[in-house]
Structure formats: structure tokens, C-alpha cells
Amino acid sequence: MTNIAVFASGNGSNAVNLVKAFNAGNRIRVALCLTDRENAPVMEKMRELGIDTLYFPRSVWKEDPKAILDELHARDVKVIALAGFLCFLSEDIVNAYEGRILNIHPSLLPAYGGRGMHGANVHKAVIEAGDTKSGATVHVVTNEIDAGPIVVQKEVDVLPDDTPESLEAKVHEVEYSIFPEAVMKTVASLTPPAMPKSVDDAWAEVLGVPNNVPPQPAAQPAPQPATYSAQPAAQPTMNIAQHITQDAMPPTYLVWSVVMTILCCTVPGIVAIIYSASVSSKFYQGDMEGARRASRNAEIWIIISFVLGVITNTLYIPLSIAGLF
């Protein structure tokens, strides 16, 4: 489980969206919400969702960042998401979480970024400029305002009859989709994916017996912290995670393959096991289509094994009674 913290100053719609996106699963969890406004609406919303929510006055954010960092470290927070957070962020915090602080901005950065460019100010500026495209950007926070590497960015059309209010609503919808995606990419970049189990290990786990073959894993390099090189201002995206996360791996059906082999029809069951074992290996090699194909084939051969088993037993019993076997 990877804990993240959300910093917010206002209504907290993006903060709430992150909780709903992650806290029902078991890989990423919003563990803490911090705000710089004592009566910010986000506080009540997050508390209703069961999230620890703390208020620190702006003087603490500026003059005593260690108090903030102590709260983050106490909850083992790995990634910070700024969801409408308008307070000064100390260099101490930025440096302590270098490459692991994300900000959601309501424009296509680098356009309409910098001081004063937040919320309605951005949408009003886009309308007044006559732009036909706007959107939202999630970027890595650095010590320069809205200038960090871009993680995810998505466009929306600006129509002739759009107002700042209608444009804001469209951009909000984009934010709700790209912010969780950016968090997942950043979390995925922190730790390489786990290596798939060997076929021997999988069999041993399914059958409940020890695997007597001593494991001989290849030496793995130590995980390195995420680093980010300087990007030109017009760089559209940042490639933080090249590989899809483990959540997307197709089902292997290994347990069913073994069950069908033992209880139904051996040969189709073995074929199903072969396909089942290849799902994870293809997935971790980056062959997503091959993994899906192996998963489908495993499912098909499980069905074949089951059907042949039913047919065989159906014919065998009456023939046995008739004395032919």
C-alpha cells in the first residue's frame, strides 16, 4: 500500500475524487489531507470520507515546514497531490519530496501558468484571448511556479459561446480523469514491478506443497529514486512510467487450469496450464497483447477440459453399468 497526501485550500473536488479513485482498493490510499485555511470546505468533505485532515496556518507552511514534514513522515506518505492548493510551498518540502509532488493546473501548460493564474482567472484569460483549445495539466512541482515536468495533459475544445464558468466545468471533468492517472504513474515509478512467480512456485502454491527447488533469482539493481531532467518550456509530456501497472494484468486462470487437469480431462488441462503460466511472463515482458491472448486461450482450454470431462463421465457411467467396461 502506498500512502499519498492531498494538499487543498478550497472546495476540494479533486481531493474527494482522488479518495474515491483510490481508497476502495489496496494499492494506493489517500492517508492525509492538509489545508492552509481553517474553514476550508475540503476539511469537512474529507473527514466525512474518513480521511485525517489537519489545518496549518500559512505562517507554519512558510516558517516551520518541519512540522508539515513530521506529519507526512509519521504516515509514511510517499507522494503529495496538490488539489487546488494556493499556499506557499517551502523549498524544504519540495526538496524532501523531489519528483513526488504533483499539481493539477487548469490550463495547457506552459500557457496560462505562473503567479495569479489559478481557477477562474485562467478560464477568463483563455476566453478573452480567443483560444480554441484549453485543458488541464498535471505536472511535477519544483521550486519554480508551474514550471515542472508535465506528467499528463489533456485538451478540451473552447466553443464560441463558452463562458469562464462553462469552460471551468469542462476542464474539471478532464481533471477528474487525469489526476488519478498521474498519481498512478508516479507511484509506479517509485518501485519496479514485482517479478512474476515461476511455474514451479505457482504449482506449489496451488497444490499446497513446498517447492523443493531452491530459488535462484537474478540479481536485481537497487530501486533508484525518481529523477527528472530539465525540460524545455514547450515539452508536452513527461514519460514517468513506460510500463503499465500490475493492476492491468489479465487473469491467468492457473488455479482453474490445475483443477480441470486433476478432475476433468488431463491433456486439455495441461494445455490450459501452459497458457496460464505464460500470461504473467508475457505481461512483465511488456507484451500486453500476448498476455491477453494467453489469458483467453487458457480460458478456452479450461472450458474444453470441463466439457470433455463431463462428456467422458456421462458416457462412462452408463457403459459401465451395461458391463461394457
mmCIF file of C-alpha atoms in Angstrom:
data_model
loop_
_atom_site.group_PDB
_atom_site.id
_atom_site.type_symbol
_atom_site.label_atom_id
_atom_site.label_comp_id
_atom_site.label_asym_id
_atom_site.label_seq_id
_atom_site.Cartn_x
_atom_site.Cartn_y
_atom_site.Cartn_z
ATOM 1 C CA MET A 1 0.000 0.000 0.000
ATOM 2 C CA THR A 2 1.352 3.419 -0.999
ATOM 3 C CA ASN A 3 0.152 6.341 1.084
ATOM 4 C CA ILE A 4 -0.405 9.720 -0.536
ATOM 5 C CA ALA A 5 -1.295 13.093 0.971
ATOM 6 C CA VAL A 6 -3.537 15.749 -0.552
ATOM 7 C CA PHE A 7 -2.995 19.478 -0.006
ATOM 8 C CA ALA A 8 -6.069 21.636 -0.715
ATOM 9 C CA SER A 9 -7.292 25.173 0.023
ATOM 10 C CA GLY A 10 -10.852 25.324 -1.302
ATOM 11 C CA ASN A 11 -13.822 23.086 -2.052
ATOM 12 C CA GLY A 12 -11.631 20.052 -2.640
ATOM 13 C CA SER A 13 -13.485 18.424 -5.535
ATOM 14 C CA ASN A 14 -10.230 16.988 -6.894
ATOM 15 C CA ALA A 15 -9.228 15.834 -3.411
ATOM 16 C CA VAL A 16 -12.535 13.989 -2.992
ATOM 17 C CA ASN A 17 -12.130 12.478 -6.468
ATOM 18 C CA LEU A 18 -8.722 11.058 -5.516
ATOM 19 C CA VAL A 19 -10.159 9.430 -2.389
ATOM 20 C CA LYS A 20 -12.963 7.829 -4.404
ATOM 21 C CA ALA A 21 -10.484 6.688 -7.062
ATOM 22 C CA PHE A 22 -8.044 5.002 -4.678
ATOM 23 C CA ASN A 23 -9.316 4.286 -1.184
ATOM 24 C CA ALA A 24 -11.572 1.402 -2.187
ATOM 25 C CA GLY A 25 -8.542 -0.554 -3.489
ATOM 26 C CA ASN A 26 -5.423 -1.940 -1.872
ATOM 27 C CA ARG A 27 -2.504 -0.350 -3.742
ATOM 28 C CA ILE A 28 -2.802 3.425 -3.232
ATOM 29 C CA ARG A 29 -4.523 5.257 -0.380
ATOM 30 C CA VAL A 30 -5.129 8.904 0.477
ATOM 31 C CA ALA A 31 -3.895 8.874 4.075
ATOM 32 C CA LEU A 32 -3.903 12.569 4.921
ATOM 33 C CA CYS A 33 -5.330 15.923 3.845
ATOM 34 C CA LEU A 34 -3.597 19.170 4.804
ATOM 35 C CA THR A 35 -5.012 22.667 4.319
ATOM 36 C CA ASP A 36 -3.896 26.230 4.907
ATOM 37 C CA ARG A 37 -7.426 27.550 5.540
ATOM 38 C CA GLU A 38 -9.102 26.899 8.861
ATOM 39 C CA ASN A 39 -12.645 26.728 7.487
ATOM 40 C CA ALA A 40 -11.924 25.369 4.009
ATOM 41 C CA PRO A 41 -14.895 23.285 2.752
ATOM 42 C CA VAL A 42 -12.500 20.474 1.836
ATOM 43 C CA MET A 43 -11.939 19.722 5.528
ATOM 44 C CA GLU A 44 -15.500 18.604 6.219
ATOM 45 C CA LYS A 45 -15.703 16.648 2.960
ATOM 46 C CA MET A 46 -12.524 14.717 3.656
ATOM 47 C CA ARG A 47 -13.464 13.987 7.261
ATOM 48 C CA GLU A 48 -16.794 12.558 6.077
ATOM 49 C CA LEU A 49 -14.749 10.186 3.898
ATOM 50 C CA GLY A 50 -12.687 9.100 6.907
ATOM 51 C CA ILE A 51 -9.509 10.951 5.922
ATOM 52 C CA ASP A 52 -7.338 12.544 8.622
ATOM 53 C CA THR A 53 -7.472 16.279 7.928
ATOM 54 C CA LEU A 54 -5.219 18.881 9.519
ATOM 55 C CA TYR A 55 -5.101 22.671 9.334
ATOM 56 C CA PHE A 56 -1.822 24.567 9.481
ATOM 57 C CA PRO A 57 -1.810 28.386 9.249
ATOM 58 C CA ARG A 58 0.233 29.899 6.458
ATOM 59 C CA SER A 59 2.880 31.052 8.909
ATOM 60 C CA VAL A 60 3.666 27.393 9.642
ATOM 61 C CA TRP A 61 3.819 26.494 5.951
ATOM 62 C CA LYS A 62 6.298 29.312 5.398
ATOM 63 C CA GLU A 63 8.358 29.354 8.608
ATOM 64 C CA ASP A 64 8.128 25.835 10.073
ATOM 65 C CA PRO A 65 7.986 23.289 7.227
ATOM 66 C CA LYS A 66 9.427 20.637 9.543
ATOM 67 C CA ALA A 67 6.044 20.438 11.308
ATOM 68 C CA ILE A 68 4.454 19.582 7.957
ATOM 69 C CA LEU A 69 7.139 17.050 7.090
ATOM 70 C CA ASP A 70 6.795 15.388 10.505
ATOM 71 C CA GLU A 71 3.096 14.729 9.811
ATOM 72 C CA LEU A 72 3.867 13.354 6.357
ATOM 73 C CA HIS A 73 6.632 11.058 7.587
ATOM 74 C CA ALA A 74 4.526 9.850 10.524
ATOM 75 C CA ARG A 75 2.012 8.491 7.993
ATOM 76 C CA ASP A 76 4.663 7.153 5.604
ATOM 77 C CA VAL A 77 3.455 9.431 2.794
ATOM 78 C CA LYS A 78 5.272 8.727 -0.490
ATOM 79 C CA VAL A 79 3.511 11.096 -2.924
ATOM 80 C CA ILE A 80 1.839 14.505 -2.454
ATOM 81 C CA ALA A 81 -1.016 15.764 -4.658
ATOM 82 C CA LEU A 82 -1.809 19.489 -4.715
ATOM 83 C CA ALA A 83 -5.543 19.789 -5.421
ATOM 84 C CA GLY A 84 -6.330 23.488 -5.572
ATOM 85 C CA PHE A 85 -3.641 24.352 -3.025
ATOM 86 C CA LEU A 86 -2.888 28.082 -3.116
ATOM 87 C CA CYS A 87 -0.377 28.408 -0.276
ATOM 88 C CA PHE A 88 3.367 28.936 -0.421
ATOM 89 C CA LEU A 89 5.157 25.576 -0.523
ATOM 90 C CA SER A 90 8.509 25.643 1.233
ATOM 91 C CA GLU A 91 11.654 24.583 -0.581
ATOM 92 C CA ASP A 92 12.243 22.156 2.309
ATOM 93 C CA ILE A 93 9.066 20.264 1.407
ATOM 94 C CA VAL A 94 9.742 20.399 -2.331
ATOM 95 C CA ASN A 95 13.279 19.101 -1.844
ATOM 96 C CA ALA A 96 12.221 16.376 0.626
ATOM 97 C CA TYR A 97 9.681 15.055 -1.907
ATOM 98 C CA GLU A 98 11.613 15.879 -5.069
ATOM 99 C CA GLY A 99 9.834 14.436 -8.089
ATOM 100 C CA ARG A 100 6.963 13.173 -5.914
ATOM 101 C CA ILE A 101 4.767 16.282 -5.598
ATOM 102 C CA LEU A 102 2.095 16.681 -8.292
ATOM 103 C CA ASN A 103 -0.019 19.748 -9.041
ATOM 104 C CA ILE A 104 -3.214 19.952 -11.088
ATOM 105 C CA HIS A 105 -3.430 23.138 -13.171
ATOM 106 C CA PRO A 106 -6.489 24.239 -15.223
ATOM 107 C CA SER A 107 -4.694 25.082 -18.466
ATOM 108 C CA LEU A 108 -2.447 23.582 -21.098
ATOM 109 C CA LEU A 109 0.871 24.493 -19.504
ATOM 110 C CA PRO A 110 3.130 26.277 -20.177
ATOM 111 C CA ALA A 111 0.269 28.538 -21.312
ATOM 112 C CA TYR A 112 -1.520 30.461 -18.560
ATOM 113 C CA GLY A 113 0.807 29.426 -15.762
ATOM 114 C CA GLY A 114 2.599 31.381 -13.079
ATOM 115 C CA ARG A 115 1.534 33.787 -10.345
ATOM 116 C CA GLY A 116 -2.129 34.712 -10.282
ATOM 117 C CA MET A 117 -3.058 32.041 -12.831
ATOM 118 C CA HIS A 118 -5.450 29.822 -10.903
ATOM 119 C CA GLY A 119 -9.151 28.909 -11.015
ATOM 120 C CA ALA A 120 -11.447 31.396 -12.699
ATOM 121 C CA ASN A 121 -8.538 33.681 -13.599
ATOM 122 C CA VAL A 122 -7.225 31.077 -16.027
ATOM 123 C CA HIS A 123 -10.555 30.416 -17.744
ATOM 124 C CA LYS A 124 -11.292 34.132 -18.081
ATOM 125 C CA ALA A 125 -7.875 34.695 -19.687
ATOM 126 C CA VAL A 126 -8.436 31.830 -22.151
ATOM 127 C CA ILE A 127 -11.835 33.216 -23.215
ATOM 128 C CA GLU A 128 -10.505 36.747 -23.575
ATOM 129 C CA ALA A 129 -7.588 35.530 -25.699
ATOM 130 C CA GLY A 130 -9.974 33.779 -28.110
ATOM 131 C CA ASP A 131 -8.232 30.405 -27.766
ATOM 132 C CA THR A 132 -9.958 27.399 -29.312
ATOM 133 C CA LYS A 133 -8.272 24.881 -27.004
ATOM 134 C CA SER A 134 -7.807 24.694 -23.267
ATOM 135 C CA GLY A 135 -7.499 21.798 -20.858
ATOM 136 C CA ALA A 136 -5.767 20.607 -17.733
ATOM 137 C CA THR A 137 -2.229 19.611 -16.825
ATOM 138 C CA VAL A 138 -0.694 17.553 -14.041
ATOM 139 C CA HIS A 139 2.950 18.437 -13.535
ATOM 140 C CA VAL A 140 5.748 17.771 -11.073
ATOM 141 C CA VAL A 141 6.175 20.584 -8.548
ATOM 142 C CA THR A 142 9.556 22.316 -8.469
ATOM 143 C CA ASN A 143 10.738 25.497 -6.816
ATOM 144 C CA GLU A 144 9.576 27.430 -9.888
ATOM 145 C CA ILE A 145 5.822 28.035 -10.179
ATOM 146 C CA ASP A 146 4.040 25.800 -12.742
ATOM 147 C CA ALA A 147 7.341 25.010 -14.475
ATOM 148 C CA GLY A 148 7.942 21.380 -13.515
ATOM 149 C CA PRO A 149 7.905 18.462 -15.975
ATOM 150 C CA ILE A 150 4.468 17.569 -17.323
ATOM 151 C CA VAL A 151 3.098 14.157 -16.336
ATOM 152 C CA VAL A 152 -0.328 14.131 -18.025
ATOM 153 C CA GLN A 153 -2.096 16.760 -20.114
ATOM 154 C CA LYS A 154 -5.481 16.683 -21.855
ATOM 155 C CA GLU A 155 -7.306 19.160 -24.098
ATOM 156 C CA VAL A 156 -10.890 20.421 -24.269
ATOM 157 C CA ASP A 157 -12.480 22.484 -27.031
ATOM 158 C CA VAL A 158 -13.295 26.116 -26.330
ATOM 159 C CA LEU A 159 -16.526 26.928 -28.186
ATOM 160 C CA PRO A 160 -17.560 30.421 -29.333
ATOM 161 C CA ASP A 161 -20.408 30.543 -26.786
ATOM 162 C CA ASP A 162 -18.307 29.303 -23.848
ATOM 163 C CA THR A 163 -18.106 31.417 -20.721
ATOM 164 C CA PRO A 164 -15.452 31.148 -17.993
ATOM 165 C CA GLU A 165 -17.997 29.155 -15.976
ATOM 166 C CA SER A 166 -18.838 26.674 -18.745
ATOM 167 C CA LEU A 167 -15.170 26.248 -19.628
ATOM 168 C CA GLU A 168 -14.346 25.624 -15.979
ATOM 169 C CA ALA A 169 -16.922 22.818 -15.851
ATOM 170 C CA LYS A 170 -15.391 21.119 -18.905
ATOM 171 C CA VAL A 171 -11.872 21.436 -17.559
ATOM 172 C CA HIS A 172 -12.980 19.984 -14.204
ATOM 173 C CA GLU A 173 -14.173 16.820 -15.958
ATOM 174 C CA VAL A 174 -10.754 16.433 -17.558
ATOM 175 C CA GLU A 175 -9.034 16.987 -14.205
ATOM 176 C CA TYR A 176 -11.026 14.167 -12.612
ATOM 177 C CA SER A 177 -9.688 11.700 -15.189
ATOM 178 C CA ILE A 178 -6.038 12.763 -15.481
ATOM 179 C CA PHE A 179 -5.172 13.417 -11.813
ATOM 180 C CA PRO A 180 -5.587 9.771 -10.676
ATOM 181 C CA GLU A 181 -3.716 8.659 -13.805
ATOM 182 C CA ALA A 182 -0.781 10.945 -12.954
ATOM 183 C CA VAL A 183 -0.708 9.687 -9.355
ATOM 184 C CA MET A 184 -0.621 6.063 -10.544
ATOM 185 C CA LYS A 185 2.226 6.821 -12.946
ATOM 186 C CA THR A 186 4.234 8.496 -10.215
ATOM 187 C CA VAL A 187 3.641 5.673 -7.739
ATOM 188 C CA ALA A 188 4.599 3.138 -10.412
ATOM 189 C CA SER A 189 7.881 4.990 -10.979
ATOM 190 C CA LEU A 190 8.900 4.614 -7.316
ATOM 191 C CA THR A 191 9.255 0.807 -7.317
ATOM 192 C CA PRO A 192 9.840 -1.595 -10.221
ATOM 193 C CA PRO A 193 7.056 -4.164 -10.720
ATOM 194 C CA ALA A 194 7.373 -7.434 -8.842
ATOM 195 C CA MET A 195 8.798 -10.335 -10.815
ATOM 196 C CA PRO A 196 6.233 -12.977 -11.781
ATOM 197 C CA LYS A 197 6.174 -16.303 -9.967
ATOM 198 C CA SER A 198 7.870 -19.226 -11.637
ATOM 199 C CA VAL A 199 5.714 -22.114 -12.841
ATOM 200 C CA ASP A 200 7.174 -24.261 -10.017
ATOM 201 C CA ASP A 201 6.179 -21.693 -7.395
ATOM 202 C CA ALA A 202 2.691 -21.351 -8.881
ATOM 203 C CA TRP A 203 2.145 -25.134 -8.871
ATOM 204 C CA ALA A 204 3.420 -25.389 -5.282
ATOM 205 C CA GLU A 205 1.062 -22.641 -4.129
ATOM 206 C CA VAL A 206 -1.981 -24.155 -5.861
ATOM 207 C CA LEU A 207 -1.328 -27.696 -4.629
ATOM 208 C CA GLY A 208 -0.305 -26.568 -1.124
ATOM 209 C CA VAL A 209 3.085 -28.265 -1.142
ATOM 210 C CA PRO A 210 6.560 -26.780 -0.595
ATOM 211 C CA ASN A 211 8.687 -26.035 -3.601
ATOM 212 C CA ASN A 212 11.909 -28.001 -3.025
ATOM 213 C CA VAL A 213 13.791 -26.271 -5.802
ATOM 214 C CA PRO A 214 15.983 -23.585 -4.203
ATOM 215 C CA PRO A 215 15.124 -20.192 -5.693
ATOM 216 C CA GLN A 216 17.917 -18.596 -7.670
ATOM 217 C CA PRO A 217 16.691 -15.116 -8.554
ATOM 218 C CA ALA A 218 18.800 -12.980 -10.793
ATOM 219 C CA ALA A 219 20.474 -10.055 -9.075
ATOM 220 C CA GLN A 220 18.214 -7.033 -9.175
ATOM 221 C CA PRO A 221 19.552 -3.460 -9.080
ATOM 222 C CA ALA A 222 18.503 -1.435 -6.052
ATOM 223 C CA PRO A 223 15.494 0.832 -6.731
ATOM 224 C CA GLN A 224 16.603 4.308 -7.631
ATOM 225 C CA PRO A 225 14.680 7.442 -6.645
ATOM 226 C CA ALA A 226 12.786 9.137 -9.437
ATOM 227 C CA THR A 227 14.810 11.891 -11.099
ATOM 228 C CA TYR A 228 13.768 14.480 -13.598
ATOM 229 C CA SER A 229 15.940 16.267 -16.071
ATOM 230 C CA ALA A 230 15.276 19.820 -17.146
ATOM 231 C CA GLN A 231 12.598 20.077 -19.835
ATOM 232 C CA PRO A 232 12.096 22.891 -22.351
ATOM 233 C CA ALA A 233 9.046 25.009 -21.602
ATOM 234 C CA ALA A 234 7.019 23.661 -24.521
ATOM 235 C CA GLN A 235 7.609 19.977 -23.693
ATOM 236 C CA PRO A 236 4.107 18.429 -23.874
ATOM 237 C CA THR A 237 4.518 15.330 -21.740
ATOM 238 C CA MET A 238 6.859 13.586 -19.348
ATOM 239 C CA ASN A 239 7.464 9.857 -19.610
ATOM 240 C CA ILE A 240 7.459 8.839 -15.924
ATOM 241 C CA ALA A 241 6.248 5.252 -16.306
ATOM 242 C CA GLN A 242 6.868 3.329 -19.514
ATOM 243 C CA HIS A 243 5.129 0.149 -18.370
ATOM 244 C CA ILE A 244 1.535 -0.450 -17.452
ATOM 245 C CA THR A 245 0.968 -1.174 -13.755
ATOM 246 C CA GLN A 246 0.331 -4.653 -12.376
ATOM 247 C CA ASP A 247 -3.372 -3.863 -11.886
ATOM 248 C CA ALA A 248 -3.862 -4.287 -15.635
ATOM 249 C CA MET A 249 -2.543 -7.865 -15.892
ATOM 250 C CA PRO A 250 -5.168 -10.198 -17.426
ATOM 251 C CA PRO A 251 -6.366 -13.153 -15.307
ATOM 252 C CA THR A 252 -4.093 -16.211 -15.500
ATOM 253 C CA TYR A 253 -6.752 -18.853 -14.619
ATOM 254 C CA LEU A 254 -3.913 -21.006 -13.247
ATOM 255 C CA VAL A 255 -5.988 -22.423 -10.389
ATOM 256 C CA TRP A 256 -8.813 -23.444 -12.731
ATOM 257 C CA SER A 257 -6.303 -24.954 -15.157
ATOM 258 C CA VAL A 258 -4.891 -27.175 -12.420
ATOM 259 C CA VAL A 259 -8.363 -28.135 -11.167
ATOM 260 C CA MET A 260 -9.511 -29.093 -14.678
ATOM 261 C CA THR A 261 -6.333 -31.139 -15.202
ATOM 262 C CA ILE A 262 -6.892 -33.105 -11.992
ATOM 263 C CA LEU A 263 -10.671 -33.514 -12.070
ATOM 264 C CA CYS A 264 -11.724 -33.418 -15.705
ATOM 265 C CA CYS A 265 -9.552 -34.007 -18.742
ATOM 266 C CA THR A 266 -5.768 -34.144 -18.419
ATOM 267 C CA VAL A 267 -4.489 -33.171 -21.882
ATOM 268 C CA PRO A 268 -6.608 -30.013 -22.411
ATOM 269 C CA GLY A 269 -5.923 -29.129 -18.771
ATOM 270 C CA ILE A 270 -2.167 -29.233 -19.340
ATOM 271 C CA VAL A 271 -2.569 -27.007 -22.401
ATOM 272 C CA ALA A 272 -4.544 -24.576 -20.238
ATOM 273 C CA ILE A 273 -1.760 -24.609 -17.619
ATOM 274 C CA ILE A 274 0.835 -23.762 -20.264
ATOM 275 C CA TYR A 275 -1.191 -20.774 -21.438
ATOM 276 C CA SER A 276 -1.917 -19.733 -17.836
ATOM 277 C CA ALA A 277 1.767 -19.741 -16.931
ATOM 278 C CA SER A 278 2.634 -17.580 -19.930
ATOM 279 C CA VAL A 279 0.208 -14.768 -19.041
ATOM 280 C CA SER A 280 2.364 -13.186 -16.348
ATOM 281 C CA SER A 281 5.653 -13.707 -18.197
ATOM 282 C CA LYS A 282 4.326 -12.005 -21.334
ATOM 283 C CA PHE A 283 2.832 -9.202 -19.235
ATOM 284 C CA TYR A 284 6.120 -8.412 -17.492
ATOM 285 C CA GLN A 285 7.963 -8.538 -20.808
ATOM 286 C CA GLY A 286 5.704 -5.696 -21.955
ATOM 287 C CA ASP A 287 3.760 -7.917 -24.406
ATOM 288 C CA MET A 288 0.283 -6.844 -23.262
ATOM 289 C CA GLU A 289 -1.490 -8.254 -26.319
ATOM 290 C CA GLY A 290 0.325 -11.562 -25.894
ATOM 291 C CA ALA A 291 -0.730 -11.680 -22.238
ATOM 292 C CA ARG A 292 -4.382 -11.073 -23.162
ATOM 293 C CA ARG A 293 -4.197 -13.740 -25.877
ATOM 294 C CA ALA A 294 -2.667 -16.267 -23.473
ATOM 295 C CA SER A 295 -5.380 -15.483 -20.904
ATOM 296 C CA ARG A 296 -8.139 -16.050 -23.481
ATOM 297 C CA ASN A 297 -6.549 -19.306 -24.660
ATOM 298 C CA ALA A 298 -6.233 -20.557 -21.082
ATOM 299 C CA GLU A 299 -9.927 -19.851 -20.532
ATOM 300 C CA ILE A 300 -10.879 -21.654 -23.760
ATOM 301 C CA TRP A 301 -8.872 -24.783 -22.877
ATOM 302 C CA ILE A 302 -10.344 -24.814 -19.364
ATOM 303 C CA ILE A 303 -13.805 -24.897 -20.926
ATOM 304 C CA ILE A 304 -12.715 -27.641 -23.348
ATOM 305 C CA SER A 305 -11.311 -29.708 -20.477
ATOM 306 C CA PHE A 306 -14.504 -29.293 -18.485
ATOM 307 C CA VAL A 307 -16.778 -30.209 -21.403
ATOM 308 C CA LEU A 308 -14.716 -33.282 -22.328
ATOM 309 C CA GLY A 309 -14.674 -34.326 -18.676
ATOM 310 C CA VAL A 310 -18.453 -34.065 -18.454
ATOM 311 C CA ILE A 311 -18.923 -35.983 -21.722
ATOM 312 C CA THR A 312 -16.467 -38.703 -20.678
ATOM 313 C CA ASN A 313 -18.086 -39.245 -17.287
ATOM 314 C CA THR A 314 -21.579 -39.128 -18.808
ATOM 315 C CA LEU A 315 -20.733 -41.930 -21.257
ATOM 316 C CA TYR A 316 -18.562 -43.945 -18.875
ATOM 317 C CA ILE A 317 -21.160 -44.422 -16.135
ATOM 318 C CA PRO A 318 -23.968 -45.961 -18.270
ATOM 319 C CA LEU A 319 -21.485 -48.058 -20.244
ATOM 320 C CA SER A 320 -20.017 -49.352 -17.009
ATOM 321 C CA ILE A 321 -23.479 -50.302 -15.807
ATOM 322 C CA ALA A 322 -24.086 -52.098 -19.098
ATOM 323 C CA GLY A 323 -20.939 -54.133 -18.482
ATOM 324 C CA LEU A 324 -19.008 -52.802 -21.446
ATOM 325 C CA PHE A 325 -16.152 -51.580 -19.195
#
